[in-house]
CSV table of C-alpha atoms and ligand atoms in Angstrom, one decimal:
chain,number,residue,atom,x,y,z
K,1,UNK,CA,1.3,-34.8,-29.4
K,2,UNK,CA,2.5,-31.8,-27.3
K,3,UNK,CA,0.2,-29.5,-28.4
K,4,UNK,CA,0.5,-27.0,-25.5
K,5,UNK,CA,3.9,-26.3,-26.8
K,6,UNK,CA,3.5,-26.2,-30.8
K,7,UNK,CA,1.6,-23.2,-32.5
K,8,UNK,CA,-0.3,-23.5,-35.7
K,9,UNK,CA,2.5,-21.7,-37.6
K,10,UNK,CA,4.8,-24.9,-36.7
K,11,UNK,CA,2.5,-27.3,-37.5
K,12,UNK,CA,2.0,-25.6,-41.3
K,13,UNK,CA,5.6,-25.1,-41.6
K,14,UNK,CA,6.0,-28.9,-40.8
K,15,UNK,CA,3.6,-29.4,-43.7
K,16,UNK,CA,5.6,-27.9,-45.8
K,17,UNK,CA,8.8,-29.5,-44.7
K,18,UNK,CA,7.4,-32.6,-45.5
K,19,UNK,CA,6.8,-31.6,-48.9
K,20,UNK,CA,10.1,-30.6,-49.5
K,21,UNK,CA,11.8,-33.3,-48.5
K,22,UNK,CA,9.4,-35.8,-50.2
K,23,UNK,CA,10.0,-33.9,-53.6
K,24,UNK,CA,13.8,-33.8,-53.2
K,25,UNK,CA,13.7,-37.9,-52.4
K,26,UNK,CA,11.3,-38.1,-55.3
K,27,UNK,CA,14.0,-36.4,-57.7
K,28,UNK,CA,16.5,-39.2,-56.8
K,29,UNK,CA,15.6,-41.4,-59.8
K,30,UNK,CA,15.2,-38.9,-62.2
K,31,UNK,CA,18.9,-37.4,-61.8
K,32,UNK,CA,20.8,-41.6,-61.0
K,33,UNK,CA,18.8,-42.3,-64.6
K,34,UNK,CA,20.4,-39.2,-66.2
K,35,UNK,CA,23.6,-39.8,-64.6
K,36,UNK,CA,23.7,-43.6,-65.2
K,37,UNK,CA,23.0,-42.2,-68.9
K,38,UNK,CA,25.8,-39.4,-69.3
K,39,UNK,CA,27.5,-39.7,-66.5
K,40,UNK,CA,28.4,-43.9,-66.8
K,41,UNK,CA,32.2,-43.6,-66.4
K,42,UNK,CA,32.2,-41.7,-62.8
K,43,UNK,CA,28.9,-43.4,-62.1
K,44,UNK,CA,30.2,-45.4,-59.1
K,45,UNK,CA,31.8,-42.3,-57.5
K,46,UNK,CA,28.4,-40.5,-57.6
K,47,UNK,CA,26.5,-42.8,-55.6
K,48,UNK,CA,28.1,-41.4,-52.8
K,49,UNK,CA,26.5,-38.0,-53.2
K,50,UNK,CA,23.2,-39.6,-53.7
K,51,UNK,CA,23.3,-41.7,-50.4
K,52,UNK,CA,24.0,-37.9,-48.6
K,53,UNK,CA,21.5,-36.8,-50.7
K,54,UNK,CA,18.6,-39.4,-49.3
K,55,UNK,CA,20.2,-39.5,-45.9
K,56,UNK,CA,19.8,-35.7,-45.7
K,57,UNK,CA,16.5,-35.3,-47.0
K,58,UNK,CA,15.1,-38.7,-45.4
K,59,UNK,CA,16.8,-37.6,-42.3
K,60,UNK,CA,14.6,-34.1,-42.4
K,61,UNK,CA,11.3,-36.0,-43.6
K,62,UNK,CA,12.1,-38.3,-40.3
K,63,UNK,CA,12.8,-35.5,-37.8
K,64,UNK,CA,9.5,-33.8,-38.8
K,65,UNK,CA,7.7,-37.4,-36.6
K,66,UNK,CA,10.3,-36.6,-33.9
K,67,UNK,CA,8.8,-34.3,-30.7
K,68,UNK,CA,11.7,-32.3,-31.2
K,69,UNK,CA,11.9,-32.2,-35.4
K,70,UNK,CA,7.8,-30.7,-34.7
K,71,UNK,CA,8.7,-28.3,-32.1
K,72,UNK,CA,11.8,-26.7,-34.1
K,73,UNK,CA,10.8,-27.5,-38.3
K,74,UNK,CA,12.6,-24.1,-38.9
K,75,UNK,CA,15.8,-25.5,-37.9
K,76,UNK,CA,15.6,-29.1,-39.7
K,77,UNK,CA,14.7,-26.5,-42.5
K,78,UNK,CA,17.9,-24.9,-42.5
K,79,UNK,CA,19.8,-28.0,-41.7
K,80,UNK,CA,18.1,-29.5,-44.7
K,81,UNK,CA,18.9,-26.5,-47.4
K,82,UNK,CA,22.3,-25.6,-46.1
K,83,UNK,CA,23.4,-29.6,-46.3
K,84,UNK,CA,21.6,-30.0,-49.8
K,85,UNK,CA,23.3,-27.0,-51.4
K,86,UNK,CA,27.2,-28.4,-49.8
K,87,UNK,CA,26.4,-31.7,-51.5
K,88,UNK,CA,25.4,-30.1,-54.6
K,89,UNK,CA,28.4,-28.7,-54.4
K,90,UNK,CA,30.7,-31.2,-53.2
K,91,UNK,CA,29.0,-33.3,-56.3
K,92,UNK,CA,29.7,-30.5,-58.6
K,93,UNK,CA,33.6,-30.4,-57.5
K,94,UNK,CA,33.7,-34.3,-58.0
K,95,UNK,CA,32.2,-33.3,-61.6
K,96,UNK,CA,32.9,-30.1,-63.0
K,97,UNK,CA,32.1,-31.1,-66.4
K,98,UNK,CA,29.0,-29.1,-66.8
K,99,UNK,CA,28.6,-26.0,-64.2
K,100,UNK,CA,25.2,-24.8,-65.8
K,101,UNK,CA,23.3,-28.1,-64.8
K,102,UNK,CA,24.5,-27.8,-61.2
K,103,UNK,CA,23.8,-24.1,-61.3
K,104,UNK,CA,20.1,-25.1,-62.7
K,105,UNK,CA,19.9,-27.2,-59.5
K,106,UNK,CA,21.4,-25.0,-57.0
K,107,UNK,CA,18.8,-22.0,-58.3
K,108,UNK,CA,16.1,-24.7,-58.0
K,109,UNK,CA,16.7,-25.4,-54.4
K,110,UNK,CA,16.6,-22.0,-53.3
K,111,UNK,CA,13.5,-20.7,-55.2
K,112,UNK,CA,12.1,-24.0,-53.6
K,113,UNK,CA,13.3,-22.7,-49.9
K,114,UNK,CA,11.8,-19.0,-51.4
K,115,UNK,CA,8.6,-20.9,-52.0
K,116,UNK,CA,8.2,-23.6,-49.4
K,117,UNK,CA,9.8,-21.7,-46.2
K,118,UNK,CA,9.9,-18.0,-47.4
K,119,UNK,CA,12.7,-16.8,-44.9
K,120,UNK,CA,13.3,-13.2,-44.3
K,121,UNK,CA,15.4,-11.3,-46.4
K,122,UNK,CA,18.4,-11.5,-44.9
K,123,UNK,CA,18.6,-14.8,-44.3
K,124,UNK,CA,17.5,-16.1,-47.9
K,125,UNK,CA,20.4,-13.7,-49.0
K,126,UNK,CA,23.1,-15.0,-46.2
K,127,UNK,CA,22.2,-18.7,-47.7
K,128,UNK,CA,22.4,-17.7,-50.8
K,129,UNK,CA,25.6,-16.0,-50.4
K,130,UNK,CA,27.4,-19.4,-49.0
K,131,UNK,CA,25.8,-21.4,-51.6
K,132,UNK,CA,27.5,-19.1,-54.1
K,133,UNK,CA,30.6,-18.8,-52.6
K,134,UNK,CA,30.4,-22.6,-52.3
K,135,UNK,CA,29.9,-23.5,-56.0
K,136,UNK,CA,32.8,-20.1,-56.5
K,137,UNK,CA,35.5,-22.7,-54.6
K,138,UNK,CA,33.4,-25.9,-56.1
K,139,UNK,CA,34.3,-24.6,-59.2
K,140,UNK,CA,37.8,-23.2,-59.1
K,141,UNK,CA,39.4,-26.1,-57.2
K,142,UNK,CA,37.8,-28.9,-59.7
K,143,UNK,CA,40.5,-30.5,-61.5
K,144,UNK,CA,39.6,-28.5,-64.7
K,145,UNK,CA,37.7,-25.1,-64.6
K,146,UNK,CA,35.0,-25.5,-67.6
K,147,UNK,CA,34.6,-22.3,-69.8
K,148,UNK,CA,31.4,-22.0,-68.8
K,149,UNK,CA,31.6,-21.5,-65.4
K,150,UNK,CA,31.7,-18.3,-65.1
K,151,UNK,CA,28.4,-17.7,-67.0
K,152,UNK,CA,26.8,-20.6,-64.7
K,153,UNK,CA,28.1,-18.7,-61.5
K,154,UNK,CA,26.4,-15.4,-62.8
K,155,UNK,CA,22.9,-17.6,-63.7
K,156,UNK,CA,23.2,-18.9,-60.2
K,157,UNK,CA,23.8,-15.5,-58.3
K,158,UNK,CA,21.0,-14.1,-60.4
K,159,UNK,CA,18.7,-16.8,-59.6
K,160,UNK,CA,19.6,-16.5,-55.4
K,161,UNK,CA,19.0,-12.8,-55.9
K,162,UNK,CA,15.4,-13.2,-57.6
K,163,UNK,CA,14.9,-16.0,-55.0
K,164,UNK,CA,15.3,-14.0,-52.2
K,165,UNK,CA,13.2,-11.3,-53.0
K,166,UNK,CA,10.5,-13.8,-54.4
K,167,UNK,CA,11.1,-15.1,-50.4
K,168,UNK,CA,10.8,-12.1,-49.0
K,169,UNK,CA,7.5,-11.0,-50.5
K,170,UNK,CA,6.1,-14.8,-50.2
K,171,UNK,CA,7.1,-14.2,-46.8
K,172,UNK,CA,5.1,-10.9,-46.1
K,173,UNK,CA,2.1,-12.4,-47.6
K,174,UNK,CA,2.1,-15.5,-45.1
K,175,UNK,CA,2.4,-13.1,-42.4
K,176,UNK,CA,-0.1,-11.3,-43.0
K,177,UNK,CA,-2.6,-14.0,-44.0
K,178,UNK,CA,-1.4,-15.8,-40.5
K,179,UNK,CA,-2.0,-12.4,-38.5
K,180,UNK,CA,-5.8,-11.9,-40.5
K,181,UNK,CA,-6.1,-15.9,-39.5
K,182,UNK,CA,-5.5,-15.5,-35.4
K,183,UNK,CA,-7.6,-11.9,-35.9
K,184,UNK,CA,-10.4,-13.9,-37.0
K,185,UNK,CA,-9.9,-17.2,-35.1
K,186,UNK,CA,-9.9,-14.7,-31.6
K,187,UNK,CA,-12.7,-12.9,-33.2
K,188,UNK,CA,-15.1,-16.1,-33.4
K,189,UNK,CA,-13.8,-17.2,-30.2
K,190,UNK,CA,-15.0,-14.2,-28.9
K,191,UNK,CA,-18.4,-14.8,-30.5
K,192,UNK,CA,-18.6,-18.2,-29.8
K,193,UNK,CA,-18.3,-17.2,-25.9
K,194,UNK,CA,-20.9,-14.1,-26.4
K,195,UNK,CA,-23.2,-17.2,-27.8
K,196,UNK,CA,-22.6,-19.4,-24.8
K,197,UNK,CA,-23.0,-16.9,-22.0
K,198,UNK,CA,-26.2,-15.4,-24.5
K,199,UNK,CA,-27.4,-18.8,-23.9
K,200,UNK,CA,-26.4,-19.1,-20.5
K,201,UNK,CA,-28.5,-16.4,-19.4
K,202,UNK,CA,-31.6,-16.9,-22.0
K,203,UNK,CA,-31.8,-20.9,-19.8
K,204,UNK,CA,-31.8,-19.1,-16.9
K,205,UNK,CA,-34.2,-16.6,-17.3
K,206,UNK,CA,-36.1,-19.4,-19.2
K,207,UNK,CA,-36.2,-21.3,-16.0
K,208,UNK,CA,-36.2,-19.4,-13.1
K,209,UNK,CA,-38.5,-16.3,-14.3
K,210,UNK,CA,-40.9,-17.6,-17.0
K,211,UNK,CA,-40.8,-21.4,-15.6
K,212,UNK,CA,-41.1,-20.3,-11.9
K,213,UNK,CA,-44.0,-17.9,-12.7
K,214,UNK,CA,-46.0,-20.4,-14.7
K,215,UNK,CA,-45.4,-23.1,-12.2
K,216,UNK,CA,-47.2,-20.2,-10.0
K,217,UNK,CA,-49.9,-19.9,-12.2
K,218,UNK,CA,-50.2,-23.9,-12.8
K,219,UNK,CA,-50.7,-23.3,-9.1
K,220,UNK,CA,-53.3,-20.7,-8.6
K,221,UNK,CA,-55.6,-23.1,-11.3
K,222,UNK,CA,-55.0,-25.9,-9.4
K,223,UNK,CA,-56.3,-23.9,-6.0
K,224,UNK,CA,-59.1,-22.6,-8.3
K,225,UNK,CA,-59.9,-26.0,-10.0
K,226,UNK,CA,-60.0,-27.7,-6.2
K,227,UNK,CA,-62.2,-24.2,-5.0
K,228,UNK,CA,-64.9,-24.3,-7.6
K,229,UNK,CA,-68.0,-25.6,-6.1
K,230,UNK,CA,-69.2,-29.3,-7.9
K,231,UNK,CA,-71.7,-26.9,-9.7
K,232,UNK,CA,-69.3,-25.5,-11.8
K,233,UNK,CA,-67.9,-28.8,-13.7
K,234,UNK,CA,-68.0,-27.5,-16.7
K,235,UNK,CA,-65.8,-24.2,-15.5
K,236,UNK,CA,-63.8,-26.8,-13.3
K,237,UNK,CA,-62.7,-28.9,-16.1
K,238,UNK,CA,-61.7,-26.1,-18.3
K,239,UNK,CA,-59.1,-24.8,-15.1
K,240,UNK,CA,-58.2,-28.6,-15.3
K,241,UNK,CA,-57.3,-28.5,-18.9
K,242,UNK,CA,-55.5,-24.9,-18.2
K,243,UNK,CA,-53.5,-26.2,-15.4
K,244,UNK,CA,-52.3,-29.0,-17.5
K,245,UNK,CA,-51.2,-26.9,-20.3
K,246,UNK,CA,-49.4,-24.4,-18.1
K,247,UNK,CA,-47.2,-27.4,-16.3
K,248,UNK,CA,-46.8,-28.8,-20.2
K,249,UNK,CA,-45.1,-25.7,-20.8
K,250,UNK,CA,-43.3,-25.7,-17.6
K,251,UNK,CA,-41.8,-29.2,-18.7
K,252,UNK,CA,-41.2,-27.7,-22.3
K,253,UNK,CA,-39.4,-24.8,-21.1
K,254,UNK,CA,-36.9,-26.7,-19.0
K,255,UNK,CA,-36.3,-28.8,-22.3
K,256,UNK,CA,-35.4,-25.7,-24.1
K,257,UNK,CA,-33.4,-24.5,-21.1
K,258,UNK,CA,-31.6,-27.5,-20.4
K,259,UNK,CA,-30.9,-27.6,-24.7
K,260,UNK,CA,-29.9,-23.9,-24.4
K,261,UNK,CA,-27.3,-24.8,-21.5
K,262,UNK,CA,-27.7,-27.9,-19.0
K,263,UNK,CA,-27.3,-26.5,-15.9
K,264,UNK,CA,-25.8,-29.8,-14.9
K,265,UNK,CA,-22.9,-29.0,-17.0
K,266,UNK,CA,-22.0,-25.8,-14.7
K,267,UNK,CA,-23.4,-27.9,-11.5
K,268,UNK,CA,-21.8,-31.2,-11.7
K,269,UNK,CA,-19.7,-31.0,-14.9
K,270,UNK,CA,-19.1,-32.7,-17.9
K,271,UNK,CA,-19.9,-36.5,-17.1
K,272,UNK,CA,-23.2,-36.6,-15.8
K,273,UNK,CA,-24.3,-33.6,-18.6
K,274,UNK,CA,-22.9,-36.1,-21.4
K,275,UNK,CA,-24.8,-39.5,-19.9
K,276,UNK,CA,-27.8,-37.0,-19.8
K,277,UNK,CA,-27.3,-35.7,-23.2
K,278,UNK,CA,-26.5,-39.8,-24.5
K,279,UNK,CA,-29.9,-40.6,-22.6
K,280,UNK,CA,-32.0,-37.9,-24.3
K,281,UNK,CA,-30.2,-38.4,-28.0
K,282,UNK,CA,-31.0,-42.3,-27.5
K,283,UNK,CA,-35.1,-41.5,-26.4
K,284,UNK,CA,-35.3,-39.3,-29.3
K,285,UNK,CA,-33.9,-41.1,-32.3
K,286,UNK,CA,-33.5,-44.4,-31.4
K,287,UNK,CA,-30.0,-45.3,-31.7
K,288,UNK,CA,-28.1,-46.9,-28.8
K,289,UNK,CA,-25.5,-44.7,-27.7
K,290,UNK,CA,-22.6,-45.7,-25.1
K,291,UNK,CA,-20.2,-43.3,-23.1
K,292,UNK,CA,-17.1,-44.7,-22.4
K,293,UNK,CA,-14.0,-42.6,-19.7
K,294,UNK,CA,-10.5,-43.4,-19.2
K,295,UNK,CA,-8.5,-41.1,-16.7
K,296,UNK,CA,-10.7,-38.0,-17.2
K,297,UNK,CA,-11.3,-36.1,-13.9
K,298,UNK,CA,-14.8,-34.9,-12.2
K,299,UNK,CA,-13.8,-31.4,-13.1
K,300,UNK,CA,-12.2,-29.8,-16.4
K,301,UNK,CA,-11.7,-26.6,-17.0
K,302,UNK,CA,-14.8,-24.9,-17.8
K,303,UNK,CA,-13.8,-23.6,-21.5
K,304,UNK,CA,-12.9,-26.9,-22.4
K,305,UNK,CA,-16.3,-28.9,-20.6
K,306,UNK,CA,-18.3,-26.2,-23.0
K,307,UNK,CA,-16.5,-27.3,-25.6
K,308,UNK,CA,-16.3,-30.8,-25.3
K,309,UNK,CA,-20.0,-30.6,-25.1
K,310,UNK,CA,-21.2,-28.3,-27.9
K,311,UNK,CA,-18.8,-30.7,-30.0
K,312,UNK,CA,-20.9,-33.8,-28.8
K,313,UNK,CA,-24.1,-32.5,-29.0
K,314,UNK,CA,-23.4,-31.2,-32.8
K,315,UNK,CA,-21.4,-35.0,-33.6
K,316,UNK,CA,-25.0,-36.2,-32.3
K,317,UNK,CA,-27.1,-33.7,-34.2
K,318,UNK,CA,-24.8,-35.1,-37.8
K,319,UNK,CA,-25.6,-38.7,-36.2
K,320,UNK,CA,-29.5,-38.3,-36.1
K,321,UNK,CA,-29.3,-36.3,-39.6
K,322,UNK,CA,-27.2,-37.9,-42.0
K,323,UNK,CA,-25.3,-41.3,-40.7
K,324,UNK,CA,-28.4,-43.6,-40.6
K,325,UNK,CA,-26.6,-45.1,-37.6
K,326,UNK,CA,-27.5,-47.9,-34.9
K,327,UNK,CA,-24.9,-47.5,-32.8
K,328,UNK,CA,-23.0,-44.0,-31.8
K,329,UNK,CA,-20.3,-44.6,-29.3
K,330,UNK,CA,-18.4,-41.7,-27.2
K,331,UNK,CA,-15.1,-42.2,-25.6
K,332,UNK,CA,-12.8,-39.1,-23.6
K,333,UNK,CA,-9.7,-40.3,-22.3
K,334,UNK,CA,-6.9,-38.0,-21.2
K,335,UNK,CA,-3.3,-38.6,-21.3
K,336,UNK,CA,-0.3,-36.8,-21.5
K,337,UNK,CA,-1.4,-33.4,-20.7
K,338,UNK,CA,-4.2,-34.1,-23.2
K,339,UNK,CA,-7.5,-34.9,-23.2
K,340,UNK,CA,-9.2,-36.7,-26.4
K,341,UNK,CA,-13.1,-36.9,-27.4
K,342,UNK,CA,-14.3,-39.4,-29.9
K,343,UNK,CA,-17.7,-40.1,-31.5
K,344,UNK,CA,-17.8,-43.0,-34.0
K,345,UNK,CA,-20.8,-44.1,-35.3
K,346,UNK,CA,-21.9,-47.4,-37.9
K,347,UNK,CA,-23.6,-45.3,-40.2
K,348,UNK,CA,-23.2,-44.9,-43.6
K,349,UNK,CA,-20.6,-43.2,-43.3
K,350,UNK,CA,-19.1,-39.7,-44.9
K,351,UNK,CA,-20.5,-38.8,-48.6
K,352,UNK,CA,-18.1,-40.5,-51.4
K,353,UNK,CA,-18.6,-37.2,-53.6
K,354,UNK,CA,-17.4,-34.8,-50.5
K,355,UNK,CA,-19.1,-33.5,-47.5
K,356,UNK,CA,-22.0,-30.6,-47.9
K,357,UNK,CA,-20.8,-27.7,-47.1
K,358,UNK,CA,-22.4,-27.2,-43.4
K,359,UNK,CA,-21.5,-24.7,-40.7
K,360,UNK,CA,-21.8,-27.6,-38.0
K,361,UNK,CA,-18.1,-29.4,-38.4
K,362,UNK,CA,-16.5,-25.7,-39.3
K,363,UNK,CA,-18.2,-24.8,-35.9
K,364,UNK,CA,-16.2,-27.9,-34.1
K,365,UNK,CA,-13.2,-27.1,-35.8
K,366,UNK,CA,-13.3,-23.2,-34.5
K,367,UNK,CA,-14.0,-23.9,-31.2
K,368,UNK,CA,-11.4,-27.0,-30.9
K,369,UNK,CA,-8.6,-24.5,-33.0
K,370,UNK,CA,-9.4,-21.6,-30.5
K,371,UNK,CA,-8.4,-24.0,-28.0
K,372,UNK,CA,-5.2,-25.1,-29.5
K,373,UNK,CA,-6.5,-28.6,-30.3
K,374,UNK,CA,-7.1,-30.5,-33.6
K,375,UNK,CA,-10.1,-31.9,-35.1
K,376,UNK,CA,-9.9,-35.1,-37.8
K,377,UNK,CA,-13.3,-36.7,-39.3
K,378,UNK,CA,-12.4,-40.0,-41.1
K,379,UNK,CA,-15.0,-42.3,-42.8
K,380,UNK,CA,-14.4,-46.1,-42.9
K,381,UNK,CA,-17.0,-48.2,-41.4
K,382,UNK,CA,-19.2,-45.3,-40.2
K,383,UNK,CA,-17.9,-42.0,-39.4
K,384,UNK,CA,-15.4,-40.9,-36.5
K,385,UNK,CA,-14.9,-37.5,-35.0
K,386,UNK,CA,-11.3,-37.2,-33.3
K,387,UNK,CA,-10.9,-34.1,-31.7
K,388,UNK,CA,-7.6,-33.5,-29.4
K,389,UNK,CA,-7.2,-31.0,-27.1
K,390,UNK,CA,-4.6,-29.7,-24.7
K,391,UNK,CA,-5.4,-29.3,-21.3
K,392,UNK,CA,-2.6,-27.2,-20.4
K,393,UNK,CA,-1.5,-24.2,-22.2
K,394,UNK,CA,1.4,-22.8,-21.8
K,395,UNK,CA,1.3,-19.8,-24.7
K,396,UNK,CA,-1.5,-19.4,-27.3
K,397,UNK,CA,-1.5,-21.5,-30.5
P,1,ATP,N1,-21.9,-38.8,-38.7
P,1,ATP,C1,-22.0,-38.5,-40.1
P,1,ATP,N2,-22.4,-39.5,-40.9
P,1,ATP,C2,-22.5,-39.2,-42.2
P,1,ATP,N3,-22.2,-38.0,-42.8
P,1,ATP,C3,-21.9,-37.0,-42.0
P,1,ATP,C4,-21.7,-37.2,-40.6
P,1,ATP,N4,-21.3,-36.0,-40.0
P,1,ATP,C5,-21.3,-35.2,-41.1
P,1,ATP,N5,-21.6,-35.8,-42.2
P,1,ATP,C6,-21.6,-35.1,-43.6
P,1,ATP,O1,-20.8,-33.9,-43.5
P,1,ATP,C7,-21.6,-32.8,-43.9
P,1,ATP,C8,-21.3,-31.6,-43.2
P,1,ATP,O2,-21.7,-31.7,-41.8
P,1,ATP,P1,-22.0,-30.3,-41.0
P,1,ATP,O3,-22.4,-30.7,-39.7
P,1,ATP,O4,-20.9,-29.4,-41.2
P,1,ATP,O5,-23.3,-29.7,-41.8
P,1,ATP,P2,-24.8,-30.1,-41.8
P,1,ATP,O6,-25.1,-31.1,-40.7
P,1,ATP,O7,-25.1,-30.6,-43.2
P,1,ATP,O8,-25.5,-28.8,-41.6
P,1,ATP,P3,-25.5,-27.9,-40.3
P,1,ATP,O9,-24.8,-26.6,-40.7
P,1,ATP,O10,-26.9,-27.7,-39.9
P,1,ATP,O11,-24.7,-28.6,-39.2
P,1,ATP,C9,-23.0,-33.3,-43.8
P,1,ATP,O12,-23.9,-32.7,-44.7
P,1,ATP,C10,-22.9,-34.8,-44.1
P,1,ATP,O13,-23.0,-35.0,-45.5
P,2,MG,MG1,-24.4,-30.7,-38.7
């Protein structure tokens, strides 16, 4: 996937094209059943319409796999209602025999293009316009003109008026729900890099002031411990027990430092901090864990090595907590511009009855999203985290 070059906006308007076209394949049956019913005489001549019809809209449902069909759903959109609404009405010319039904449809399909694709204003009206004028000329050059066209041309004009302004406001309120999404996704990106340089700077202090200056004083007890005269052992073996509790908490703090931010992930990058990180998570709970690399290089950039990390150590954290796991394997690869993480584990596996609400996967999925990539959790044997992620980007998703 070619994430660098699709936004979010593309990818949830491919959604929706795939909806559409799966419900207008799904009506096939229901409308050759009527028609086979009413329609038996001309049956045979209608099949013709319904092959366009599945050829158009299985065409559109196809493009949307294509590279080209995802970078551009707007136009396959377009493609799809314009060609939809000609063979309506090319269907409608072959039978003129009842112009309310066909207006029916024709409304149908455009408060469905109101609802799934909400165009602006203008261009729900231009469409709406053509499909009019294209029942108008459907209609007049049948071989008979039915009495009641005229009242199914007003129905139909009607219904591309209230469609349009039903697409126009649907249209306003995916706007601004998009504009109050990317407000909030840069404001927790935002946060999310206060956190990290927060932490950042809370290891560092952690190590080099407090850790240096109890190293210092671990020191001074040792020279005091070594001065006291044999005398003193009671006095001596109390420094002793001081000194060891100061380096204690010398080794603690570089835990907590090295938790807080692994200076090996700014010194020598991602790699070595992960097989450190593996190492530790393995000591601690017990379950074997295995780092695997294809094509990654030494260095990534550095937004994307935080990342990659914090989304690890978190997949680890869910591991120890919930997966009752023996085996946790991690594999990055890169290719094609894009560089992919995976944890699976053996455990038991994702809750049947849904997940518990938690902060920790909406936490992966923020970070990931503000990077333009996509997260999937899937639960078969065990649980795997996929999480994608462009390595190039070329304009913000
Ligand atoms: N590897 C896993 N194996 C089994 N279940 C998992 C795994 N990862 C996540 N889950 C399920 O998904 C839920 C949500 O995970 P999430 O990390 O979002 O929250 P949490 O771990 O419960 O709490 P926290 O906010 O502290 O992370 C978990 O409660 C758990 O039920
Ligand atoms: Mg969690």
């Amino acid at each position: 996937m070619a994430a660098d070059t699709e936004t979010f906006a593309d990818l949830r308007l491919t959604a929706r094209l795939r909806s559409a076209t799966a419900i207008m394949l799904a009506i096939v049956p229901v409308f050759l059943a009527l028609d086979l019913r009413y329609q038996r005489a001309s049956f045979p001549g209608l099949l013709f319409f319904y092959g366009l019809h599945v050829l158009i809209a299985g065409g559109a449902l196809l493009a949307t796999f294509t590279h080209g069909g995802r970078r551009r759903p707007d136009h396959v959109a377009l493609v799809l209602i314009a060609g939809m609404a000609t063979n309506i009405n090319a269907y409608f010319h072959r039978t003129p025999a009842n112009p309310a039904l066909a207006a029916d449809v024709l409304t149908l399909l455009m408060m469905s293009s109101a609802f799934f694709f909400s165009w602006s204003l203008s261009r729900h009206l231009l469409i709406c316009a053509v499909t009019c004028t294209g029942f108008a000329v459907a209609g007049l050059t049948a071989a008979q003109v039915q009495p009641a066209f005229g009242y199914a041309f007003g129905i139909l004009v009607l219904g591309g008026v209230v469609a349009s302004i039903g697409s126009h406001v649907l249209g306003r309120y995916r706007q601004g729900l998009a504009r109050r999404q990317a407000e909030l996704a840069e404001l927790s990106m935002r946060l999310m890099s206060l956190h990290e340089e927060e932490r950042h700077r809370l290891s560092r202090d952690l190590q080099e002031d407090i850790g240096q200056s109890l190293a210092a004083v671990s020191a001074y007890l040792q020279a005091i411990e070594y001065d006291l005269p044999p005398a003193l052992g009671e006095l001596r073996a109390r420094t002793a027990d001081a000194r060891r509790l100061a380096a204690k908490t010398v080794a603690q703090l570089r835990q907590l430092a090295q938790l807080l931010r692994p200076s090996v992930l700014d010194d020598y990058g991602l790699m070595p901090s992960l097989h450190s990180c593996l190492r530790d998570f393995q000591e601690r709970h017990g379950v074997a864990a295995s780092l695997s690399t294809e094509g990654v290089p030494d260095r990534l950039p550095s937004p994307i090595e935080v990342a990659v990390y914090r989304v690890v150590q978190e997949a680890l954290t869910n591991v120890a907590r919930h997966a009752r796991a023996r085996h946790v394997r991690v594999a990055l690869a890169t290719d094609r511009g894009e560089l992919s993480l995976r944890v699976d584990d053996d455990g038991v596996g994702l809750p049947p009855e849904g997940r518990h609400p938690g902060t920790g996967l909406i936490g992966i999925r923020e970070r990931v999203q503000a990077l333009g990539g996509s997260v999937t959790i899937a639960s078969r044997a065990g649980t795997s985290l996929v999480v994608r992620l462009p390595l190039r980007r070329d304009r913000a998703a």
